[in-house]
Backbone atoms as SQL, in Angstrom:
CREATE TABLE atoms (id INTEGER PRIMARY KEY, chain TEXT, resi INTEGER, resn TEXT, atom TEXT, x REAL, y REAL, z REAL);
INSERT INTO atoms VALUES
  (1, 'A', 1, 'MET', 'N', -35.621, 32.362, -47.541),
  (2, 'A', 1, 'MET', 'CA', -34.737, 32.870, -46.644),
  (3, 'A', 1, 'MET', 'C', -34.271, 34.304, -46.734),
  (4, 'A', 2, 'ASN', 'N', -33.953, 35.077, -45.652),
  (5, 'A', 2, 'ASN', 'CA', -33.761, 36.495, -45.654),
  (6, 'A', 2, 'ASN', 'C', -32.535, 36.798, -46.219),
  (7, 'A', 3, 'ASP', 'N', -32.355, 37.918, -46.858),
  (8, 'A', 3, 'ASP', 'CA', -31.354, 38.585, -47.384),
  (9, 'A', 3, 'ASP', 'C', -30.404, 39.150, -46.232),
  (10, 'A', 4, 'PRO', 'N', -29.169, 38.733, -45.879),
  (11, 'A', 4, 'PRO', 'CA', -28.493, 39.338, -44.739),
  (12, 'A', 4, 'PRO', 'C', -28.263, 40.737, -44.803),
  (13, 'A', 5, 'ALA', 'N', -28.119, 41.298, -46.072),
  (14, 'A', 5, 'ALA', 'CA', -28.199, 42.718, -45.922),
  (15, 'A', 5, 'ALA', 'C', -29.421, 43.461, -45.568),
  (16, 'A', 6, 'GLU', 'N', -30.575, 42.975, -45.806),
  (17, 'A', 6, 'GLU', 'CA', -31.704, 43.279, -45.444),
  (18, 'A', 6, 'GLU', 'C', -31.898, 43.205, -43.834),
  (19, 'A', 7, 'ASP', 'N', -31.388, 42.105, -43.167),
  (20, 'A', 7, 'ASP', 'CA', -31.366, 41.927, -41.933),
  (21, 'A', 7, 'ASP', 'C', -30.468, 42.918, -41.254),
  (22, 'A', 8, 'LEU', 'N', -29.424, 43.398, -41.746),
  (23, 'A', 8, 'LEU', 'CA', -28.549, 44.445, -41.047),
  (24, 'A', 8, 'LEU', 'C', -29.307, 45.618, -40.986),
  (25, 'A', 9, 'ALA', 'N', -30.086, 46.008, -42.118),
  (26, 'A', 9, 'ALA', 'CA', -30.666, 47.258, -42.253),
  (27, 'A', 9, 'ALA', 'C', -32.031, 47.382, -41.389),
  (28, 'A', 10, 'ALA', 'N', -32.573, 46.185, -40.837),
  (29, 'A', 10, 'ALA', 'CA', -33.936, 46.195, -40.062),
  (30, 'A', 10, 'ALA', 'C', -33.922, 47.122, -39.064),
  (31, 'A', 11, 'PRO', 'N', -34.862, 47.969, -38.700),
  (32, 'A', 11, 'PRO', 'CA', -34.929, 48.875, -37.620),
  (33, 'A', 11, 'PRO', 'C', -34.353, 48.557, -36.471),
  (34, 'A', 12, 'GLU', 'N', -35.080, 47.287, -35.887),
  (35, 'A', 12, 'GLU', 'CA', -34.469, 46.787, -34.690),
  (36, 'A', 12, 'GLU', 'C', -33.242, 46.387, -34.551),
  (37, 'A', 13, 'ASN', 'N', -32.629, 45.912, -35.691),
  (38, 'A', 13, 'ASN', 'CA', -31.125, 45.771, -35.584),
  (39, 'A', 13, 'ASN', 'C', -30.278, 46.973, -35.772),
  (40, 'A', 14, 'ALA', 'N', -30.941, 48.029, -36.429),
  (41, 'A', 14, 'ALA', 'CA', -30.267, 49.291, -36.519),
  (42, 'A', 14, 'ALA', 'C', -30.132, 49.876, -35.005),
  (43, 'A', 15, 'GLU', 'N', -31.053, 49.749, -34.324),
  (44, 'A', 15, 'GLU', 'CA', -31.272, 50.378, -32.949),
  (45, 'A', 15, 'GLU', 'C', -30.019, 49.666, -32.151),
  (46, 'A', 16, 'TYR', 'N', -30.030, 48.332, -32.414),
  (47, 'A', 16, 'TYR', 'CA', -29.083, 47.441, -31.615),
  (48, 'A', 16, 'TYR', 'C', -27.465, 47.929, -31.972),
  (49, 'A', 17, 'ARG', 'N', -27.284, 48.254, -33.219),
  (50, 'A', 17, 'ARG', 'CA', -25.931, 48.656, -33.888),
  (51, 'A', 17, 'ARG', 'C', -25.703, 49.893, -33.370),
  (52, 'A', 18, 'ILE', 'N', -26.716, 50.878, -33.366),
  (53, 'A', 18, 'ILE', 'CA', -26.355, 52.333, -33.022),
  (54, 'A', 18, 'ILE', 'C', -26.013, 52.117, -31.399),
  (55, 'A', 19, 'ALA', 'N', -26.500, 51.339, -30.636),
  (56, 'A', 19, 'ALA', 'CA', -26.236, 51.264, -29.253),
  (57, 'A', 19, 'ALA', 'C', -24.878, 50.840, -29.057),
  (58, 'A', 20, 'HIS', 'N', -24.338, 49.752, -29.762),
  (59, 'A', 20, 'HIS', 'CA', -23.019, 49.125, -29.896),
  (60, 'A', 20, 'HIS', 'C', -22.152, 50.200, -30.281),
  (61, 'A', 21, 'LEU', 'N', -22.536, 51.171, -31.502),
  (62, 'A', 21, 'LEU', 'CA', -21.439, 52.169, -31.618),
  (63, 'A', 21, 'LEU', 'C', -21.360, 53.234, -30.472),
  (64, 'A', 22, 'ARG', 'N', -22.521, 53.467, -29.739),
  (65, 'A', 22, 'ARG', 'CA', -22.321, 54.616, -28.779),
  (66, 'A', 22, 'ARG', 'C', -21.537, 54.026, -27.689),
  (67, 'A', 23, 'ASP', 'N', -21.702, 52.649, -27.460),
  (68, 'A', 23, 'ASP', 'CA', -20.686, 51.997, -26.298),
  (69, 'A', 23, 'ASP', 'C', -19.380, 52.041, -26.799),
  (70, 'A', 24, 'ARG', 'N', -18.916, 51.883, -28.101),
  (71, 'A', 24, 'ARG', 'CA', -17.567, 51.992, -28.584),
  (72, 'A', 24, 'ARG', 'C', -17.058, 53.397, -28.320),
  (73, 'A', 25, 'LEU', 'N', -17.850, 54.283, -28.728),
  (74, 'A', 25, 'LEU', 'CA', -17.391, 55.776, -28.561),
  (75, 'A', 25, 'LEU', 'C', -16.915, 56.039, -27.382),
  (76, 'A', 26, 'ALA', 'N', -17.872, 55.527, -26.290),
  (77, 'A', 26, 'ALA', 'CA', -17.585, 55.964, -25.020),
  (78, 'A', 26, 'ALA', 'C', -16.445, 55.341, -24.479),
  (79, 'A', 27, 'ALA', 'N', -16.336, 54.060, -24.817),
  (80, 'A', 27, 'ALA', 'CA', -15.277, 53.201, -24.128),
  (81, 'A', 27, 'ALA', 'C', -13.892, 53.284, -24.793),
  (82, 'A', 28, 'GLU', 'N', -13.859, 53.494, -25.968),
  (83, 'A', 28, 'GLU', 'CA', -12.520, 53.322, -26.788),
  (84, 'A', 28, 'GLU', 'C', -11.828, 54.559, -26.489),
  (85, 'A', 29, 'GLU', 'N', -10.634, 54.806, -27.350),
  (86, 'A', 29, 'GLU', 'CA', -9.680, 55.930, -27.211),
  (87, 'A', 29, 'GLU', 'C', -10.421, 57.296, -27.421),
  (88, 'A', 30, 'LEU', 'N', -11.474, 57.149, -28.282),
  (89, 'A', 30, 'LEU', 'CA', -12.145, 58.458, -28.575),
  (90, 'A', 30, 'LEU', 'C', -12.684, 59.049, -27.310),
  (91, 'A', 31, 'GLY', 'N', -13.484, 58.414, -26.483),
  (92, 'A', 31, 'GLY', 'CA', -14.370, 58.796, -25.311),
  (93, 'A', 31, 'GLY', 'C', -15.209, 59.874, -25.759),
  (94, 'A', 32, 'GLU', 'N', -15.883, 59.776, -26.962),
  (95, 'A', 32, 'GLU', 'CA', -16.558, 61.040, -27.399),
  (96, 'A', 32, 'GLU', 'C', -18.084, 60.783, -26.705),
  (97, 'A', 33, 'LEU', 'N', -18.166, 61.249, -25.624),
  (98, 'A', 33, 'LEU', 'CA', -19.571, 61.357, -25.249),
  (99, 'A', 33, 'LEU', 'C', -20.431, 62.586, -25.641),
  (100, 'A', 34, 'GLY', 'N', -19.774, 63.446, -26.233),
  (101, 'A', 34, 'GLY', 'CA', -20.606, 64.534, -26.644),
  (102, 'A', 34, 'GLY', 'C', -21.059, 64.367, -28.045),
  (103, 'A', 35, 'VAL', 'N', -20.994, 63.268, -28.573),
  (104, 'A', 35, 'VAL', 'CA', -21.512, 62.845, -29.968),
  (105, 'A', 35, 'VAL', 'C', -22.794, 62.257, -29.737),
  (106, 'A', 36, 'ARG', 'N', -23.785, 62.591, -30.544),
  (107, 'A', 36, 'ARG', 'CA', -25.058, 61.960, -30.444),
  (108, 'A', 36, 'ARG', 'C', -25.234, 61.198, -31.816),
  (109, 'A', 37, 'VAL', 'N', -25.657, 59.975, -31.566),
  (110, 'A', 37, 'VAL', 'CA', -26.010, 59.001, -32.616),
  (111, 'A', 37, 'VAL', 'C', -27.530, 58.770, -32.587),
  (112, 'A', 38, 'GLU', 'N', -28.345, 58.865, -33.580),
  (113, 'A', 38, 'GLU', 'CA', -29.874, 58.852, -33.523),
  (114, 'A', 38, 'GLU', 'C', -30.338, 58.110, -34.904),
  (115, 'A', 39, 'LEU', 'N', -31.449, 57.493, -34.640),
  (116, 'A', 39, 'LEU', 'CA', -32.019, 56.899, -35.966),
  (117, 'A', 39, 'LEU', 'C', -33.291, 57.680, -36.228),
  (118, 'A', 40, 'ARG', 'N', -33.166, 58.467, -37.196),
  (119, 'A', 40, 'ARG', 'CA', -34.341, 59.254, -37.861),
  (120, 'A', 40, 'ARG', 'C', -34.761, 58.807, -39.141),
  (121, 'A', 41, 'ALA', 'N', -36.057, 58.411, -39.239),
  (122, 'A', 41, 'ALA', 'CA', -36.697, 57.529, -40.376),
  (123, 'A', 41, 'ALA', 'C', -35.849, 56.333, -40.573),
  (124, 'A', 42, 'GLN', 'N', -35.354, 56.185, -41.839),
  (125, 'A', 42, 'GLN', 'CA', -34.242, 55.144, -42.019),
  (126, 'A', 42, 'GLN', 'C', -32.887, 55.658, -42.123),
  (127, 'A', 43, 'THR', 'N', -32.560, 56.715, -41.388),
  (128, 'A', 43, 'THR', 'CA', -31.106, 57.129, -41.608),
  (129, 'A', 43, 'THR', 'C', -30.682, 57.387, -40.124),
  (130, 'A', 44, 'VAL', 'N', -29.230, 56.764, -40.214),
  (131, 'A', 44, 'VAL', 'CA', -28.508, 57.196, -38.719),
  (132, 'A', 44, 'VAL', 'C', -27.883, 58.486, -38.999),
  (133, 'A', 45, 'VAL', 'N', -28.126, 59.351, -37.845),
  (134, 'A', 45, 'VAL', 'CA', -27.575, 60.625, -37.865),
  (135, 'A', 45, 'VAL', 'C', -26.531, 60.754, -36.726),
  (136, 'A', 46, 'ILE', 'N', -25.404, 61.154, -37.059),
  (137, 'A', 46, 'ILE', 'CA', -24.448, 61.371, -36.105),
  (138, 'A', 46, 'ILE', 'C', -24.058, 63.086, -36.070),
  (139, 'A', 47, 'ILE', 'N', -24.373, 63.488, -34.779),
  (140, 'A', 47, 'ILE', 'CA', -24.132, 65.103, -34.851),
  (141, 'A', 47, 'ILE', 'C', -23.261, 65.110, -33.491),
  (142, 'A', 48, 'GLY', 'N', -22.286, 66.102, -33.527),
  (143, 'A', 48, 'GLY', 'CA', -21.612, 66.607, -32.342),
  (144, 'A', 48, 'GLY', 'C', -20.157, 67.290, -32.602),
  (145, 'A', 49, 'THR', 'N', -19.650, 67.606, -31.838),
  (146, 'A', 49, 'THR', 'CA', -18.088, 68.231, -31.904),
  (147, 'A', 49, 'THR', 'C', -17.121, 67.436, -31.413),
  (148, 'A', 50, 'VAL', 'N', -16.002, 67.466, -32.017),
  (149, 'A', 50, 'VAL', 'CA', -14.779, 66.681, -31.652),
  (150, 'A', 50, 'VAL', 'C', -13.643, 67.646, -31.654),
  (151, 'A', 51, 'PRO', 'N', -12.540, 67.129, -30.915),
  (152, 'A', 51, 'PRO', 'CA', -11.437, 68.193, -30.723),
  (153, 'A', 51, 'PRO', 'C', -10.255, 68.236, -31.693),
  (154, 'A', 52, 'SER', 'N', -10.547, 67.274, -32.730),
  (155, 'A', 52, 'SER', 'CA', -9.655, 67.245, -33.909),
  (156, 'A', 52, 'SER', 'C', -10.003, 66.454, -35.147),
  (157, 'A', 53, 'ALA', 'N', -9.429, 66.882, -36.171),
  (158, 'A', 53, 'ALA', 'CA', -9.674, 66.112, -37.428),
  (159, 'A', 53, 'ALA', 'C', -9.355, 64.627, -37.272),
  (160, 'A', 54, 'GLN', 'N', -8.403, 64.205, -36.698),
  (161, 'A', 54, 'GLN', 'CA', -8.131, 62.842, -36.358),
  (162, 'A', 54, 'GLN', 'C', -8.965, 62.180, -35.593),
  (163, 'A', 55, 'CYS', 'N', -9.615, 62.857, -34.624),
  (164, 'A', 55, 'CYS', 'CA', -10.759, 62.227, -33.808),
  (165, 'A', 55, 'CYS', 'C', -12.037, 62.016, -34.844),
  (166, 'A', 56, 'ARG', 'N', -12.320, 63.143, -35.508),
  (167, 'A', 56, 'ARG', 'CA', -13.447, 62.892, -36.537),
  (168, 'A', 56, 'ARG', 'C', -13.428, 61.842, -37.586),
  (169, 'A', 57, 'ASP', 'N', -12.004, 61.684, -37.893),
  (170, 'A', 57, 'ASP', 'CA', -11.873, 60.606, -39.009),
  (171, 'A', 57, 'ASP', 'C', -11.996, 59.203, -38.186),
  (172, 'A', 58, 'THR', 'N', -11.592, 59.087, -36.996),
  (173, 'A', 58, 'THR', 'CA', -11.609, 57.811, -36.294),
  (174, 'A', 58, 'THR', 'C', -13.049, 57.699, -35.980),
  (175, 'A', 59, 'LEU', 'N', -14.008, 58.647, -35.527),
  (176, 'A', 59, 'LEU', 'CA', -15.294, 58.505, -35.370),
  (177, 'A', 59, 'LEU', 'C', -16.019, 57.924, -36.437),
  (178, 'A', 60, 'LEU', 'N', -15.777, 58.495, -37.699),
  (179, 'A', 60, 'LEU', 'CA', -16.415, 58.113, -38.923),
  (180, 'A', 60, 'LEU', 'C', -16.136, 56.756, -39.339),
  (181, 'A', 61, 'ARG', 'N', -14.724, 56.582, -39.175),
  (182, 'A', 61, 'ARG', 'CA', -14.317, 55.025, -39.655),
  (183, 'A', 61, 'ARG', 'C', -15.027, 53.902, -38.590),
  (184, 'A', 62, 'THR', 'N', -15.044, 54.268, -37.388),
  (185, 'A', 62, 'THR', 'CA', -15.777, 53.437, -36.458),
  (186, 'A', 62, 'THR', 'C', -17.381, 53.311, -36.686),
  (187, 'A', 63, 'ALA', 'N', -17.798, 54.442, -37.106),
  (188, 'A', 63, 'ALA', 'CA', -19.369, 54.419, -37.468),
  (189, 'A', 63, 'ALA', 'C', -19.493, 53.658, -38.790),
  (190, 'A', 64, 'ARG', 'N', -18.702, 53.790, -39.789),
  (191, 'A', 64, 'ARG', 'CA', -18.797, 52.915, -41.014),
  (192, 'A', 64, 'ARG', 'C', -18.701, 51.378, -40.856),
  (193, 'A', 65, 'GLN', 'N', -17.671, 51.104, -39.787),
  (194, 'A', 65, 'GLN', 'CA', -17.561, 49.625, -39.334),
  (195, 'A', 65, 'GLN', 'C', -18.927, 49.158, -38.627),
  (196, 'A', 66, 'GLU', 'N', -19.392, 50.043, -37.812),
  (197, 'A', 66, 'GLU', 'CA', -20.562, 49.604, -37.170),
  (198, 'A', 66, 'GLU', 'C', -21.825, 49.678, -37.759),
  (199, 'A', 67, 'LEU', 'N', -22.083, 50.529, -38.699),
  (200, 'A', 67, 'LEU', 'CA', -23.255, 50.705, -39.334),
  (201, 'A', 67, 'LEU', 'C', -23.288, 50.436, -40.867),
  (202, 'A', 68, 'ALA', 'N', -22.204, 49.396, -41.241),
  (203, 'A', 68, 'ALA', 'CA', -22.204, 49.161, -42.617),
  (204, 'A', 68, 'ALA', 'C', -23.645, 48.536, -43.073),
  (205, 'A', 69, 'GLY', 'N', -24.002, 49.015, -44.308),
  (206, 'A', 69, 'GLY', 'CA', -25.276, 48.668, -44.878),
  (207, 'A', 69, 'GLY', 'C', -26.471, 49.789, -44.518),
  (208, 'A', 70, 'LEU', 'N', -26.315, 50.653, -43.637),
  (209, 'A', 70, 'LEU', 'CA', -27.246, 51.613, -43.105),
  (210, 'A', 70, 'LEU', 'C', -26.924, 52.983, -43.854),
  (211, 'A', 71, 'ALA', 'N', -27.816, 53.786, -44.111),
  (212, 'A', 71, 'ALA', 'CA', -27.752, 55.157, -44.518),
  (213, 'A', 71, 'ALA', 'C', -27.209, 55.906, -43.258),
  (214, 'A', 72, 'VAL', 'N', -26.085, 56.684, -43.448),
  (215, 'A', 72, 'VAL', 'CA', -25.694, 57.648, -42.342),
  (216, 'A', 72, 'VAL', 'C', -25.410, 58.801, -43.055),
  (217, 'A', 73, 'HIS', 'N', -25.784, 59.767, -42.110),
  (218, 'A', 73, 'HIS', 'CA', -25.643, 61.330, -42.259),
  (219, 'A', 73, 'HIS', 'C', -24.734, 61.776, -40.889),
  (220, 'A', 74, 'ALA', 'N', -23.654, 62.274, -41.327),
  (221, 'A', 74, 'ALA', 'CA', -22.713, 62.754, -40.227),
  (222, 'A', 74, 'ALA', 'C', -22.559, 64.234, -40.326),
  (223, 'A', 75, 'ASP', 'N', -22.918, 64.928, -39.229),
  (224, 'A', 75, 'ASP', 'CA', -22.694, 66.315, -38.924),
  (225, 'A', 75, 'ASP', 'C', -21.699, 66.597, -37.859),
  (226, 'A', 76, 'VAL', 'N', -20.461, 66.335, -37.905),
  (227, 'A', 76, 'VAL', 'CA', -19.432, 66.288, -36.990),
  (228, 'A', 76, 'VAL', 'C', -18.446, 67.366, -37.275),
  (229, 'A', 77, 'VAL', 'N', -18.304, 68.324, -36.199),
  (230, 'A', 77, 'VAL', 'CA', -17.622, 69.600, -36.410),
  (231, 'A', 77, 'VAL', 'C', -16.138, 69.428, -35.561),
  (232, 'A', 78, 'VAL', 'N', -15.289, 69.898, -36.113),
  (233, 'A', 78, 'VAL', 'CA', -13.872, 69.938, -35.347),
  (234, 'A', 78, 'VAL', 'C', -13.952, 71.371, -34.505),
  (235, 'A', 79, 'ALA', 'N', -13.775, 71.235, -33.228),
  (236, 'A', 79, 'ALA', 'CA', -13.643, 72.268, -32.372),
  (237, 'A', 79, 'ALA', 'C', -12.430, 73.174, -32.704),
  (238, 'A', 80, 'GLU', 'N', -12.444, 74.507, -32.646),
  (239, 'A', 80, 'GLU', 'CA', -11.291, 75.282, -32.789),
  (240, 'A', 80, 'GLU', 'C', -10.733, 75.484, -31.582),
  (241, 'A', 81, 'ASN', 'N', -9.558, 74.840, -31.370),
  (242, 'A', 81, 'ASN', 'CA', -8.718, 74.793, -30.096),
  (243, 'A', 81, 'ASN', 'C', -7.685, 75.913, -30.012),
  (244, 'A', 82, 'THR', 'N', -7.264, 76.932, -31.075),
  (245, 'A', 82, 'THR', 'CA', -6.348, 77.766, -31.038),
  (246, 'A', 82, 'THR', 'C', -6.444, 78.738, -30.031),
  (247, 'A', 83, 'SER', 'N', -5.348, 79.310, -29.701),
  (248, 'A', 83, 'SER', 'CA', -5.630, 80.493, -28.749),
  (249, 'A', 83, 'SER', 'C', -5.671, 81.639, -29.136),
  (250, 'A', 84, 'PRO', 'N', -6.487, 82.630, -28.741),
  (251, 'A', 84, 'PRO', 'CA', -6.718, 83.850, -29.482),
  (252, 'A', 84, 'PRO', 'C', -5.446, 84.477, -29.983),
  (253, 'A', 85, 'GLY', 'N', -5.531, 85.306, -30.909),
  (254, 'A', 85, 'GLY', 'CA', -4.288, 85.948, -31.637),
  (255, 'A', 85, 'GLY', 'C', -3.854, 87.136, -30.774),
  (256, 'A', 86, 'GLN', 'N', -4.551, 87.788, -29.971),
  (257, 'A', 86, 'GLN', 'CA', -4.359, 88.674, -28.987),
  (258, 'A', 86, 'GLN', 'C', -5.138, 88.724, -27.777),
  (259, 'A', 87, 'ALA', 'N', -4.478, 89.461, -26.828),
  (260, 'A', 87, 'ALA', 'CA', -5.222, 89.405, -25.433),
  (261, 'A', 87, 'ALA', 'C', -6.415, 90.214, -25.598),
  (262, 'A', 88, 'GLU', 'N', -7.311, 89.920, -24.829),
  (263, 'A', 88, 'GLU', 'CA', -8.736, 90.361, -24.574),
  (264, 'A', 88, 'GLU', 'C', -8.649, 91.641, -23.827),
  (265, 'A', 89, 'GLU', 'N', -8.962, 92.795, -24.125),
  (266, 'A', 89, 'GLU', 'CA', -8.874, 94.024, -23.332),
  (267, 'A', 89, 'GLU', 'C', -10.180, 94.361, -23.034),
  (268, 'A', 90, 'LEU', 'N', -10.366, 94.618, -21.710),
  (269, 'A', 90, 'LEU', 'CA', -11.715, 94.892, -21.087),
  (270, 'A', 90, 'LEU', 'C', -11.720, 96.306, -20.704),
  (271, 'A', 91, 'PRO', 'N', -12.697, 97.216, -21.054),
  (272, 'A', 91, 'PRO', 'CA', -12.850, 98.628, -20.749),
  (273, 'A', 91, 'PRO', 'C', -12.827, 99.020, -19.321);
């Protein structure tokens, strides 16, 4: 009988779980369509920019739930949304 942990990490299962994560990211409160989720070798890579640290935390928590048992590397950056300190002057 197969080990359930091995079944979760099987490549075909990983692709299914990645697709499900993409659907959740697009459909739920995050609406993060600018984040890419890819399978590279045996590691799931999450790349992109989010508007706040709270969004990044929610994204990573959701990824941990969906991808439990898989190796995950996240390179998610929080966008700087502050206004400039001074007005830009053009010559």
